[in-house]
PDB file of C-alpha atoms in Angstrom:
ATOM      1  CA  UNK A1014      -0.445   0.034  -0.003  1.00  0.00           C
ATOM      2  CA  UNK A1015       1.833   3.150  -0.930  1.00  0.00           C
ATOM      3  CA  UNK A1016       1.172   6.225   0.732  1.00  0.00           C
ATOM      4  CA  UNK A1017       3.188   8.098  -1.470  1.00  0.00           C
ATOM      5  CA  UNK A1018       2.871   7.776  -5.475  1.00  0.00           C
ATOM      6  CA  UNK A1019       4.810   9.459  -8.254  1.00  0.00           C
ATOM      7  CA  UNK A1020       3.207   8.079 -11.249  1.00  0.00           C
ATOM      8  CA  UNK A1021       5.605   9.157 -13.916  1.00  0.00           C
ATOM      9  CA  UNK A1022       8.853   6.817 -14.073  1.00  0.00           C
ATOM     10  CA  UNK A1023      10.582   9.555 -16.105  1.00  0.00           C
ATOM     11  CA  UNK A1024      10.307  12.736 -17.339  1.00  0.00           C
ATOM     12  CA  UNK A1025      11.961  13.871 -20.277  1.00  0.00           C
ATOM     13  CA  UNK A1026      12.184  17.933 -21.118  1.00  0.00           C
ATOM     14  CA  UNK A1027      14.082  20.347 -23.187  1.00  0.00           C
ATOM     15  CA  UNK A1028      16.715  22.489 -21.377  1.00  0.00           C
ATOM     16  CA  UNK A1029      15.039  26.083 -20.852  1.00  0.00           C
ATOM     17  CA  UNK A1030      11.663  24.853 -20.570  1.00  0.00           C
ATOM     18  CA  UNK A1031       9.763  24.208 -17.136  1.00  0.00           C
ATOM     19  CA  UNK A1032       9.847  20.745 -15.712  1.00  0.00           C
ATOM     20  CA  UNK A1033       6.935  19.794 -13.594  1.00  0.00           C
ATOM     21  CA  UNK A1034       7.075  16.717 -11.150  1.00  0.00           C
ATOM     22  CA  UNK A1035       4.013  15.534  -9.598  1.00  0.00           C
ATOM     23  CA  UNK A1036       3.435  13.342  -6.216  1.00  0.00           C
ATOM     24  CA  UNK A1037       0.354  12.522  -4.919  1.00  0.00           C
ATOM     25  CA  UNK A1038       0.007  11.166  -1.343  1.00  0.00           C
ATOM     26  CA  UNK A1039      -2.810   9.011   0.683  1.00  0.00           C
ATOM     27  CA  UNK A1040      -2.320   9.582   4.241  1.00  0.00           C
ATOM     28  CA  UNK A1041      -4.076  12.686   5.518  1.00  0.00           C
ATOM     29  CA  UNK A1042      -1.598  12.444   8.621  1.00  0.00           C
ATOM     30  CA  UNK A1043       1.060  13.656   6.636  1.00  0.00           C
ATOM     31  CA  UNK A1044       1.925  17.643   7.190  1.00  0.00           C
ATOM     32  CA  UNK A1045       5.542  17.924   5.767  1.00  0.00           C
ATOM     33  CA  UNK A1046       6.665  17.326   2.438  1.00  0.00           C
ATOM     34  CA  UNK A1047      10.283  17.476   1.002  1.00  0.00           C
ATOM     35  CA  UNK A1048      11.722  16.750  -2.836  1.00  0.00           C
ATOM     36  CA  UNK A1049      15.426  14.988  -2.945  1.00  0.00           C
ATOM     37  CA  UNK A1050      16.981  14.681  -6.233  1.00  0.00           C
ATOM     38  CA  UNK A1051      19.458  11.801  -6.384  1.00  0.00           C
ATOM     39  CA  UNK A1052      22.291  11.063  -8.921  1.00  0.00           C
ATOM     40  CA  UNK A1053      23.553   7.569  -9.607  1.00  0.00           C
ATOM     41  CA  UNK A1054      26.298   6.126  -6.756  1.00  0.00           C
ATOM     42  CA  UNK A1055      25.149   9.513  -4.534  1.00  0.00           C
ATOM     43  CA  UNK A1056      22.732   9.790  -1.745  1.00  0.00           C
ATOM     44  CA  UNK A1057      19.589  11.887  -2.112  1.00  0.00           C
ATOM     45  CA  UNK A1058      19.920  15.724  -1.485  1.00  0.00           C
ATOM     46  CA  UNK A1059      17.602  17.856  -0.270  1.00  0.00           C
ATOM     47  CA  UNK A1060      15.748  19.849  -2.700  1.00  0.00           C
ATOM     48  CA  UNK A1061      12.975  22.109  -1.102  1.00  0.00           C
ATOM     49  CA  UNK A1062      10.520  21.643   1.526  1.00  0.00           C
ATOM     50  CA  UNK A1063       6.670  22.692   2.246  1.00  0.00           C
ATOM     51  CA  UNK A1064       4.695  22.522   5.556  1.00  0.00           C
ATOM     52  CA  UNK A1065       0.949  21.647   5.272  1.00  0.00           C
ATOM     53  CA  UNK A1066       0.248  25.329   6.634  1.00  0.00           C
ATOM     54  CA  UNK A1067       1.529  26.363   3.170  1.00  0.00           C
ATOM     55  CA  UNK A1068       0.416  26.007  -0.176  1.00  0.00           C
ATOM     56  CA  UNK A1069       3.836  27.388  -1.780  1.00  0.00           C
ATOM     57  CA  UNK A1070       7.338  27.426  -0.882  1.00  0.00           C
ATOM     58  CA  UNK A1071       9.900  28.991  -3.409  1.00  0.00           C
ATOM     59  CA  UNK A1072      13.935  28.785  -3.897  1.00  0.00           C
ATOM     60  CA  UNK A1073      15.456  30.015  -6.624  1.00  0.00           C
ATOM     61  CA  UNK A1074      14.374  28.084  -9.842  1.00  0.00           C
ATOM     62  CA  UNK A1075      12.597  25.487  -7.353  1.00  0.00           C
ATOM     63  CA  UNK A1076       8.801  25.973  -6.307  1.00  0.00           C
ATOM     64  CA  UNK A1077       6.743  23.350  -4.641  1.00  0.00           C
ATOM     65  CA  UNK A1078       2.995  23.619  -4.664  1.00  0.00           C
ATOM     66  CA  UNK A1079       0.869  21.737  -2.248  1.00  0.00           C
ATOM     67  CA  UNK A1080      -2.815  21.196  -2.684  1.00  0.00           C
ATOM     68  CA  UNK A1081      -4.211  19.600   0.791  1.00  0.00           C
ATOM     69  CA  UNK A1082      -7.455  18.970  -0.503  1.00  0.00           C
ATOM     70  CA  UNK A1083      -6.192  16.923  -3.410  1.00  0.00           C
ATOM     71  CA  UNK A1084      -3.519  15.396  -1.921  1.00  0.00           C
ATOM     72  CA  UNK A1085      -1.390  16.806  -4.292  1.00  0.00           C
ATOM     73  CA  UNK A1086       1.916  17.947  -4.525  1.00  0.00           C
ATOM     74  CA  UNK A1087       4.231  19.262  -7.649  1.00  0.00           C
ATOM     75  CA  UNK A1088       8.239  20.698  -8.167  1.00  0.00           C
ATOM     76  CA  UNK A1089       8.362  22.999 -10.736  1.00  0.00           C
ATOM     77  CA  UNK A1090      11.962  23.592 -12.248  1.00  0.00           C
ATOM     78  CA  UNK A1091      12.312  26.668 -14.317  1.00  0.00           C
ATOM     79  CA  UNK A1092      14.261  26.866 -16.516  1.00  0.00           C
ATOM     80  CA  UNK A1093      15.336  23.467 -16.456  1.00  0.00           C
ATOM     81  CA  UNK A1094      19.064  22.954 -16.918  1.00  0.00           C
ATOM     82  CA  UNK A1095      21.125  20.022 -18.133  1.00  0.00           C
ATOM     83  CA  UNK A1096      22.356  19.388 -14.643  1.00  0.00           C
ATOM     84  CA  UNK A1097      18.898  18.895 -13.370  1.00  0.00           C
ATOM     85  CA  UNK A1098      18.668  15.316 -15.222  1.00  0.00           C
ATOM     86  CA  UNK A1099      18.631  13.084 -11.855  1.00  0.00           C
ATOM     87  CA  UNK A1100      15.845  11.077 -10.354  1.00  0.00           C
ATOM     88  CA  UNK A1101      13.574  13.233  -8.165  1.00  0.00           C
ATOM     89  CA  UNK A1102      11.878  11.847  -4.975  1.00  0.00           C
ATOM     90  CA  UNK A1103       8.797  12.958  -3.323  1.00  0.00           C
ATOM     91  CA  UNK A1104       8.887  12.224   0.437  1.00  0.00           C
ATOM     92  CA  UNK A1105       6.295  12.772   3.367  1.00  0.00           C
ATOM     93  CA  UNK A1106       6.263  12.819   7.125  1.00  0.00           C
ATOM     94  CA  UNK A1107       3.997  13.539  10.158  1.00  0.00           C
ATOM     95  CA  UNK A1108       4.445  15.060  13.545  1.00  0.00           C
ATOM     96  CA  UNK A1109       4.060  12.076  15.829  1.00  0.00           C
ATOM     97  CA  UNK A1110       2.340  13.645  19.308  1.00  0.00           C
ATOM     98  CA  UNK A1111       3.361  10.573  20.685  1.00  0.00           C
ATOM     99  CA  UNK A1112       7.579  11.962  20.298  1.00  0.00           C
ATOM    100  CA  UNK A1113       8.391   8.942  18.479  1.00  0.00           C
ATOM    101  CA  UNK A1114       9.308   8.859  14.438  1.00  0.00           C
ATOM    102  CA  UNK A1115       7.569   7.224  11.606  1.00  0.00           C
ATOM    103  CA  UNK A1116      10.555   8.244   9.326  1.00  0.00           C
ATOM    104  CA  UNK A1117      10.031   9.774   5.670  1.00  0.00           C
ATOM    105  CA  UNK A1118       7.637   7.839   3.210  1.00  0.00           C
ATOM    106  CA  UNK A1119       9.254   8.118   0.050  1.00  0.00           C
ATOM    107  CA  UNK A1120       7.900   7.545  -3.518  1.00  0.00           C
ATOM    108  CA  UNK A1121       9.475   5.483  -6.179  1.00  0.00           C
ATOM    109  CA  UNK A1122      10.956   8.390  -8.103  1.00  0.00           C
ATOM    110  CA  UNK A1123      10.616  10.186 -11.234  1.00  0.00           C
ATOM    111  CA  UNK A1124      13.966  10.271 -13.505  1.00  0.00           C
ATOM    112  CA  UNK A1125      13.848  13.648 -15.005  1.00  0.00           C
ATOM    113  CA  UNK A1126      15.953  13.913 -18.242  1.00  0.00           C
ATOM    114  CA  UNK A1127      16.919  17.245 -19.622  1.00  0.00           C
ATOM    115  CA  UNK A1128      17.350  17.438 -23.404  1.00  0.00           C
ATOM    116  CA  UNK A1129      19.937  19.967 -24.911  1.00  0.00           C
TER     117      UNK A1129
ATOM    118  CA  UNK B1483      30.160  22.193   8.383  1.00  0.00           C
ATOM    119  CA  UNK B1484      31.018  18.441   7.675  1.00  0.00           C
ATOM    120  CA  UNK B1485      28.052  16.378   6.105  1.00  0.00           C
ATOM    121  CA  UNK B1486      26.831  12.965   6.519  1.00  0.00           C
ATOM    122  CA  UNK B1487      29.505  10.107   5.667  1.00  0.00           C
ATOM    123  CA  UNK B1488      28.966   6.169   5.626  1.00  0.00           C
ATOM    124  CA  UNK B1489      31.161   3.466   5.222  1.00  0.00           C
ATOM    125  CA  UNK B1490      31.993   1.281   3.755  1.00  0.00           C
ATOM    126  CA  UNK B1491      31.058   2.282   0.067  1.00  0.00           C
ATOM    127  CA  UNK B1492      30.536  -1.394  -0.823  1.00  0.00           C
ATOM    128  CA  UNK B1493      30.392  -4.669   1.056  1.00  0.00           C
ATOM    129  CA  UNK B1494      29.925  -8.422  -0.349  1.00  0.00           C
ATOM    130  CA  UNK B1495      28.259 -10.792   2.201  1.00  0.00           C
ATOM    131  CA  UNK B1496      27.032 -14.351   1.635  1.00  0.00           C
ATOM    132  CA  UNK B1497      23.594 -15.194   3.189  1.00  0.00           C
ATOM    133  CA  UNK B1498      23.654 -16.046   6.966  1.00  0.00           C
ATOM    134  CA  UNK B1499      26.454 -13.645   7.717  1.00  0.00           C
ATOM    135  CA  UNK B1500      26.190 -10.577  10.110  1.00  0.00           C
ATOM    136  CA  UNK B1501      26.913  -6.999   8.674  1.00  0.00           C
ATOM    137  CA  UNK B1502      27.901  -3.504  10.535  1.00  0.00           C
ATOM    138  CA  UNK B1503      27.405  -0.470   8.461  1.00  0.00           C
ATOM    139  CA  UNK B1504      28.647   3.046   9.977  1.00  0.00           C
ATOM    140  CA  UNK B1505      27.097   6.500   9.879  1.00  0.00           C
ATOM    141  CA  UNK B1506      28.623   9.837  10.857  1.00  0.00           C
ATOM    142  CA  UNK B1507      25.695  12.351  11.320  1.00  0.00           C
ATOM    143  CA  UNK B1508      26.430  16.302  10.423  1.00  0.00           C
ATOM    144  CA  UNK B1509      27.887  18.373  12.816  1.00  0.00           C
ATOM    145  CA  UNK B1510      25.035  19.815  14.759  1.00  0.00           C
ATOM    146  CA  UNK B1511      22.423  17.393  14.168  1.00  0.00           C
ATOM    147  CA  UNK B1512      21.379  14.679  17.296  1.00  0.00           C
ATOM    148  CA  UNK B1513      19.202  12.447  15.065  1.00  0.00           C
ATOM    149  CA  UNK B1514      19.776   9.365  12.397  1.00  0.00           C
ATOM    150  CA  UNK B1515      17.613   7.627  10.750  1.00  0.00           C
ATOM    151  CA  UNK B1516      18.529   4.736   8.195  1.00  0.00           C
ATOM    152  CA  UNK B1517      16.727   3.298   5.289  1.00  0.00           C
ATOM    153  CA  UNK B1518      16.971   0.565   2.743  1.00  0.00           C
ATOM    154  CA  UNK B1519      16.772   1.554  -0.704  1.00  0.00           C
ATOM    155  CA  UNK B1520      16.142  -1.558  -3.377  1.00  0.00           C
ATOM    156  CA  UNK B1521      16.440  -1.139  -6.796  1.00  0.00           C
ATOM    157  CA  UNK B1522      13.861   1.150  -8.473  1.00  0.00           C
ATOM    158  CA  UNK B1523      12.181   1.843  -5.421  1.00  0.00           C
ATOM    159  CA  UNK B1524      12.128   4.790  -2.964  1.00  0.00           C
ATOM    160  CA  UNK B1525      14.201   4.362   0.525  1.00  0.00           C
ATOM    161  CA  UNK B1526      12.267   2.530   2.941  1.00  0.00           C
ATOM    162  CA  UNK B1527      12.451   3.861   6.716  1.00  0.00           C
ATOM    163  CA  UNK B1528      14.193   1.361   8.656  1.00  0.00           C
ATOM    164  CA  UNK B1529      14.458   3.113  12.213  1.00  0.00           C
ATOM    165  CA  UNK B1530      15.329   6.097  14.068  1.00  0.00           C
ATOM    166  CA  UNK B1531      17.852   6.908  16.605  1.00  0.00           C
ATOM    167  CA  UNK B1532      17.785  10.004  18.816  1.00  0.00           C
ATOM    168  CA  UNK B1533      19.894  10.817  21.775  1.00  0.00           C
ATOM    169  CA  UNK B1534      21.018   7.193  21.761  1.00  0.00           C
ATOM    170  CA  UNK B1535      17.524   5.801  21.832  1.00  0.00           C
ATOM    171  CA  UNK B1536      15.527   4.270  19.105  1.00  0.00           C
ATOM    172  CA  UNK B1537      13.131   6.804  18.337  1.00  0.00           C
ATOM    173  CA  UNK B1538      11.024   5.260  15.796  1.00  0.00           C
ATOM    174  CA  UNK B1539      10.908   1.833  13.568  1.00  0.00           C
ATOM    175  CA  UNK B1540       9.338   0.649  10.210  1.00  0.00           C
ATOM    176  CA  UNK B1541       8.435  -2.406   8.995  1.00  0.00           C
ATOM    177  CA  UNK B1542      11.715  -4.691   9.135  1.00  0.00           C
ATOM    178  CA  UNK B1543      12.258  -7.609  11.498  1.00  0.00           C
ATOM    179  CA  UNK B1544      14.528  -7.567  14.659  1.00  0.00           C
ATOM    180  CA  UNK B1545      17.809  -8.788  13.250  1.00  0.00           C
ATOM    181  CA  UNK B1546      18.030  -5.357  11.685  1.00  0.00           C
ATOM    182  CA  UNK B1547      19.071  -3.696  15.091  1.00  0.00           C
ATOM    183  CA  UNK B1548      21.044  -0.464  15.964  1.00  0.00           C
ATOM    184  CA  UNK B1549      23.030   2.180  17.708  1.00  0.00           C
ATOM    185  CA  UNK B1550      23.864   5.470  18.240  1.00  0.00           C
ATOM    186  CA  UNK B1551      26.873   6.778  20.065  1.00  0.00           C
ATOM    187  CA  UNK B1552      27.471   9.866  21.965  1.00  0.00           C
ATOM    188  CA  UNK B1553      29.119  11.825  19.430  1.00  0.00           C
ATOM    189  CA  UNK B1554      25.799  10.827  17.679  1.00  0.00           C
ATOM    190  CA  UNK B1555      27.384   8.805  15.228  1.00  0.00           C
ATOM    191  CA  UNK B1556      25.343   5.283  14.446  1.00  0.00           C
ATOM    192  CA  UNK B1557      25.628   1.713  13.403  1.00  0.00           C
ATOM    193  CA  UNK B1558      23.250  -0.280  11.687  1.00  0.00           C
ATOM    194  CA  UNK B1559      23.490  -4.109  12.003  1.00  0.00           C
ATOM    195  CA  UNK B1560      21.680  -6.659   9.901  1.00  0.00           C
ATOM    196  CA  UNK B1561      22.035 -10.623  11.417  1.00  0.00           C
ATOM    197  CA  UNK B1562      21.214 -13.773   9.343  1.00  0.00           C
ATOM    198  CA  UNK B1563      21.679 -11.763   5.887  1.00  0.00           C
ATOM    199  CA  UNK B1564      19.348 -12.795   3.328  1.00  0.00           C
ATOM    200  CA  UNK B1565      19.564 -12.632  -0.414  1.00  0.00           C
ATOM    201  CA  UNK B1566      16.682  -9.999  -0.383  1.00  0.00           C
ATOM    202  CA  UNK B1567      18.789  -7.790   1.769  1.00  0.00           C
ATOM    203  CA  UNK B1568      20.688  -6.854  -0.930  1.00  0.00           C
ATOM    204  CA  UNK B1569      20.185  -2.999  -1.242  1.00  0.00           C
ATOM    205  CA  UNK B1570      21.563   0.453  -1.112  1.00  0.00           C
ATOM    206  CA  UNK B1571      21.342   1.624   2.755  1.00  0.00           C
ATOM    207  CA  UNK B1572      21.287   5.198   3.470  1.00  0.00           C
ATOM    208  CA  UNK B1573      21.835   7.069   6.744  1.00  0.00           C
ATOM    209  CA  UNK B1574      20.248  10.347   7.265  1.00  0.00           C
ATOM    210  CA  UNK B1575      20.824  13.105   9.854  1.00  0.00           C
ATOM    211  CA  UNK B1576      18.458  15.846  11.387  1.00  0.00           C
ATOM    212  CA  UNK B1577      18.365  18.183  14.178  1.00  0.00           C
ATOM    213  CA  UNK B1578      14.949  16.961  15.879  1.00  0.00           C
ATOM    214  CA  UNK B1579      13.341  18.238  18.631  1.00  0.00           C
ATOM    215  CA  UNK B1580      10.330  16.085  19.932  1.00  0.00           C
ATOM    216  CA  UNK B1581       7.063  16.607  18.613  1.00  0.00           C
ATOM    217  CA  UNK B1582       8.790  18.732  15.468  1.00  0.00           C
ATOM    218  CA  UNK B1583      10.103  17.684  12.507  1.00  0.00           C
ATOM    219  CA  UNK B1584      13.426  18.815  10.887  1.00  0.00           C
ATOM    220  CA  UNK B1585      14.960  18.065   7.103  1.00  0.00           C
ATOM    221  CA  UNK B1586      16.582  15.061   6.922  1.00  0.00           C
ATOM    222  CA  UNK B1587      20.233  14.977   5.175  1.00  0.00           C
ATOM    223  CA  UNK B1588      21.620  11.838   3.340  1.00  0.00           C
ATOM    224  CA  UNK B1589      24.680  10.273   3.208  1.00  0.00           C
ATOM    225  CA  UNK B1590      26.213   8.828   0.059  1.00  0.00           C
ATOM    226  CA  UNK B1591      24.883   5.341   1.142  1.00  0.00           C
ATOM    227  CA  UNK B1592      26.408   1.725   1.413  1.00  0.00           C
ATOM    228  CA  UNK B1593      26.094  -0.623  -1.344  1.00  0.00           C
ATOM    229  CA  UNK B1594      25.483  -4.294   0.167  1.00  0.00           C
ATOM    230  CA  UNK B1595      25.590  -7.161  -1.891  1.00  0.00           C
ATOM    231  CA  UNK B1596      24.322 -10.761  -0.391  1.00  0.00           C
ATOM    232  CA  UNK B1597      25.345 -13.765  -2.368  1.00  0.00           C
TER     233      UNK B1597
END
């Protein structure tokens, strides 16, 4: 039972255009969402996050949008650059009022390919 | 600021053996989480250590165990290795305060192959 879903295994975008990566979740208790980027043979690198009290967060070329009613978030990269070619993971977590941690729940990733 | 480091980079073991993986957290971080990433999948949460105690656990059997040391570094131990344990093992550190969330920063991972 996947609680975080990235339905596009891959996405090809022309350099300079906008890349839009999508993510859906099913657990309504999730309240913190993150995007990570991963190159082969490296660990995931944190890109950007958003709390459930917001619907948008921007950092340079990266913007994350959160639609809580649809349980959907998206990452926009504009303009796309060749170095953006990587696997992008969406992840979610919830504050555990008991003080414990459930860790991050990840999607399976989307392989973004930026074409020159 | 030193990032998260892991050792070894690669490891080959045979079924039934035991393995220990190591992780040094980023300076200023007090929490370490371990994840298993199988090929073609996203990372899956194994457990988290906060102030040297297990703070949460995912759906992994007891043969997956861990430790956190006073300097916040951590070990992941896996006993009675099975073929399906072959994966990339990722360590992530964060600065957690109870009842709050914080961004986790990942190390490069250890690639474990079980033959």
